[in-house]
mmCIF file of C-alpha atoms in Angstrom:
data_model
loop_
_atom_site.group_PDB
_atom_site.id
_atom_site.type_symbol
_atom_site.label_atom_id
_atom_site.label_comp_id
_atom_site.label_asym_id
_atom_site.label_seq_id
_atom_site.Cartn_x
_atom_site.Cartn_y
_atom_site.Cartn_z
ATOM 1 C CA MET A 1 -15.720 -8.114 -7.204
ATOM 2 C CA SER A 2 -18.166 -7.230 -4.894
ATOM 3 C CA SER A 3 -20.654 -4.116 -4.117
ATOM 4 C CA ASP A 4 -18.732 -3.327 -1.227
ATOM 5 C CA THR A 5 -15.428 -0.844 -3.058
ATOM 6 C CA ILE A 6 -14.166 -0.977 0.638
ATOM 7 C CA ALA A 7 -13.804 -3.828 1.672
ATOM 8 C CA ASP A 8 -12.694 -5.324 -2.272
ATOM 9 C CA ILE A 9 -9.885 -2.248 -2.184
ATOM 10 C CA ILE A 10 -8.256 -3.789 1.403
ATOM 11 C CA THR A 11 -8.192 -7.180 0.294
ATOM 12 C CA SER A 12 -6.129 -6.426 -2.500
ATOM 13 C CA ILE A 13 -3.116 -3.989 -0.221
ATOM 14 C CA ARG A 14 -3.199 -7.323 2.390
ATOM 15 C CA ASN A 15 -2.690 -9.929 -0.056
ATOM 16 C CA ALA A 16 -0.344 -8.058 -2.036
ATOM 17 C CA ASP A 17 1.746 -7.480 0.885
ATOM 18 C CA MET A 18 1.613 -10.474 2.647
ATOM 19 C CA ASN A 19 2.045 -12.323 -0.897
ATOM 20 C CA ARG A 20 4.793 -9.586 -1.747
ATOM 21 C CA LYS A 21 3.979 -8.134 -4.681
ATOM 22 C CA GLY A 22 4.661 -4.856 -5.235
ATOM 23 C CA ARG A 23 2.022 -2.871 -7.386
ATOM 24 C CA VAL A 24 -2.060 -3.596 -7.099
ATOM 25 C CA ARG A 25 -4.349 -2.717 -8.929
ATOM 26 C CA ILE A 26 -7.865 -2.261 -8.091
ATOM 27 C CA GLU A 27 -11.557 0.335 -9.823
ATOM 28 C CA SER A 28 -11.196 3.874 -9.142
ATOM 29 C CA THR A 29 -13.824 5.164 -8.273
ATOM 30 C CA ASN A 30 -14.544 8.291 -5.682
ATOM 31 C CA ILE A 31 -14.529 6.662 -2.275
ATOM 32 C CA THR A 32 -11.636 5.033 -3.277
ATOM 33 C CA GLU A 33 -9.257 7.602 -5.439
ATOM 34 C CA LYS A 34 -9.851 9.379 -1.715
ATOM 35 C CA ILE A 35 -8.745 6.267 0.663
ATOM 36 C CA VAL A 36 -5.985 6.004 -1.610
ATOM 37 C CA GLN A 37 -5.181 9.639 -1.624
ATOM 38 C CA ILE A 38 -4.473 9.249 2.852
ATOM 39 C CA LEU A 39 -2.686 6.241 2.339
ATOM 40 C CA LEU A 40 -0.642 7.853 0.163
ATOM 41 C CA ARG A 41 0.476 11.497 2.428
ATOM 42 C CA GLU A 42 -0.262 8.940 5.460
ATOM 43 C CA GLY A 43 3.391 6.725 4.338
ATOM 44 C CA PHE A 44 1.169 3.137 4.109
ATOM 45 C CA ILE A 45 1.828 3.841 -0.342
ATOM 46 C CA GLU A 46 4.846 4.833 -1.623
ATOM 47 C CA ASN A 47 3.077 5.881 -5.093
ATOM 48 C CA VAL A 48 -0.309 5.988 -6.953
ATOM 49 C CA ARG A 49 -1.317 6.399 -10.692
ATOM 50 C CA LYS A 50 -3.796 6.389 -12.641
ATOM 51 C CA HIS A 51 -4.258 3.855 -15.437
ATOM 52 C CA GLN A 52 -6.930 3.559 -18.368
ATOM 53 C CA GLU A 53 -8.111 0.975 -19.822
ATOM 54 C CA ARG A 54 -11.550 0.359 -22.078
ATOM 55 C CA ASN A 55 -13.837 3.112 -20.900
ATOM 56 C CA LYS A 56 -12.212 1.127 -16.959
ATOM 57 C CA SER A 57 -10.584 3.919 -14.574
ATOM 58 C CA PHE A 58 -8.282 1.771 -12.073
ATOM 59 C CA LEU A 59 -5.653 3.205 -9.182
ATOM 60 C CA VAL A 60 -2.150 1.678 -10.009
ATOM 61 C CA LEU A 61 -1.104 1.748 -5.680
ATOM 62 C CA THR A 62 2.915 0.960 -5.609
ATOM 63 C CA LEU A 63 3.551 -0.784 -2.361
ATOM 64 C CA ARG A 64 6.464 0.253 0.560
ATOM 65 C CA HIS A 65 8.049 -2.879 1.591
ATOM 66 C CA ARG A 66 10.974 -2.687 4.692
ATOM 67 C CA ARG A 67 13.917 -4.845 2.482
ATOM 68 C CA ASN A 68 15.784 -4.414 5.172
ATOM 69 C CA TRP A 69 13.987 -5.101 8.224
ATOM 70 C CA LYS A 70 14.694 -8.729 10.123
ATOM 71 C CA ARG A 71 10.894 -9.579 10.409
ATOM 72 C CA PRO A 72 9.079 -9.209 6.790
ATOM 73 C CA TYR A 73 7.038 -5.313 7.671
ATOM 74 C CA SER A 74 2.895 -6.140 7.011
ATOM 75 C CA LEU A 75 0.645 -4.012 6.491
ATOM 76 C CA ASN A 76 -2.220 -3.926 8.685
ATOM 77 C CA LEU A 77 -6.101 -3.390 6.808
ATOM 78 C CA LYS A 78 -9.713 -3.905 8.630
ATOM 79 C CA ARG A 79 -13.086 -3.018 7.770
ATOM 80 C CA VAL A 80 -15.123 -2.414 10.552
ATOM 81 C CA SER A 81 -18.106 -1.415 8.968
ATOM 82 C CA ARG A 82 -19.424 -2.751 6.268
ATOM 83 C CA PRO A 83 -23.712 -3.059 4.210
ATOM 84 C CA GLY A 84 -25.021 -5.250 7.207
ATOM 85 C CA LEU A 85 -23.321 -3.295 9.979
ATOM 86 C CA ARG A 86 -22.506 0.318 9.549
ATOM 87 C CA ILE A 87 -20.682 1.271 13.368
ATOM 88 C CA TYR A 88 -20.461 5.304 13.620
ATOM 89 C CA SER A 89 -18.642 6.994 16.059
ATOM 90 C CA THR A 90 -19.023 11.076 17.883
ATOM 91 C CA TYR A 91 -15.455 11.618 17.825
ATOM 92 C CA HIS A 92 -15.039 11.921 21.282
ATOM 93 C CA ARG A 93 -15.275 8.419 21.242
ATOM 94 C CA ILE A 94 -13.848 7.630 18.377
ATOM 95 C CA PRO A 95 -10.878 5.347 19.175
ATOM 96 C CA ARG A 96 -6.733 4.404 18.640
ATOM 97 C CA ILE A 97 -5.359 2.718 17.409
ATOM 98 C CA LEU A 98 -2.313 1.376 18.827
ATOM 99 C CA GLY A 99 -1.951 4.439 21.398
ATOM 100 C CA GLY A 100 -1.594 6.998 18.177
ATOM 101 C CA MET A 101 0.518 5.367 15.600
ATOM 102 C CA GLY A 102 -2.573 3.352 13.361
ATOM 103 C CA ILE A 103 -5.027 5.135 11.848
ATOM 104 C CA VAL A 104 -9.244 5.652 11.621
ATOM 105 C CA ILE A 105 -10.525 5.919 8.471
ATOM 106 C CA LEU A 106 -13.518 8.099 8.823
ATOM 107 C CA SER A 107 -16.597 8.329 5.850
ATOM 108 C CA THR A 108 -17.834 12.229 7.887
ATOM 109 C CA SER A 109 -20.291 15.312 6.673
ATOM 110 C CA ARG A 110 -17.085 17.462 5.330
ATOM 111 C CA GLY A 111 -15.733 14.041 3.485
ATOM 112 C CA ILE A 112 -14.131 10.522 4.369
ATOM 113 C CA MET A 113 -10.624 11.869 6.313
ATOM 114 C CA THR A 114 -8.481 9.939 9.715
ATOM 115 C CA ASP A 115 -8.832 10.296 13.366
ATOM 116 C CA ARG A 116 -7.194 13.036 14.154
ATOM 117 C CA GLU A 117 -8.648 15.300 11.652
ATOM 118 C CA ALA A 118 -11.799 14.515 13.003
ATOM 119 C CA ARG A 119 -10.897 15.533 16.116
ATOM 120 C CA LEU A 120 -9.645 18.404 14.947
ATOM 121 C CA GLU A 121 -12.718 19.219 13.204
ATOM 122 C CA ARG A 122 -14.612 17.668 16.913
ATOM 123 C CA ILE A 123 -17.545 16.197 13.687
ATOM 124 C CA GLY A 124 -17.944 12.268 14.258
ATOM 125 C CA GLY A 125 -18.935 9.704 11.824
ATOM 126 C CA GLU A 126 -19.321 6.202 10.092
ATOM 127 C CA ILE A 127 -15.680 4.513 11.280
ATOM 128 C CA LEU A 128 -14.637 2.869 7.865
ATOM 129 C CA CYS A 129 -10.988 1.068 8.401
ATOM 130 C CA TYR A 130 -8.461 0.425 11.321
ATOM 131 C CA ILE A 131 -5.260 0.542 9.286
ATOM 132 C CA TRP A 132 -1.950 -0.197 11.551
#
């Protein structure tokens, strides 16, 4: 684990998805819990449960796979802002991923939210990641 917890969860989810793993376990922090709740609400993952082990909390994510497709379903995640280079945006300039099919997760003054919620509340913030 590195000091960038958001990059760690994105990499863990991406690697589990590429290897067709059904579940992935990530360390539980306030930021990761909020990001996972957004992923669950938007339908990118199926289920989340909290697991306690030796005084540490973990989140066990059940990934969503589409088995009936000819092509394998892949979850694309991209970390945008990082500790060495922060990327900020006003609500006017928040990018639309695949014309609104994907989501942008932002860290705003009112908490972590999606691009749609930030546009409705008319606030900008730090662009954490893209998901499509």
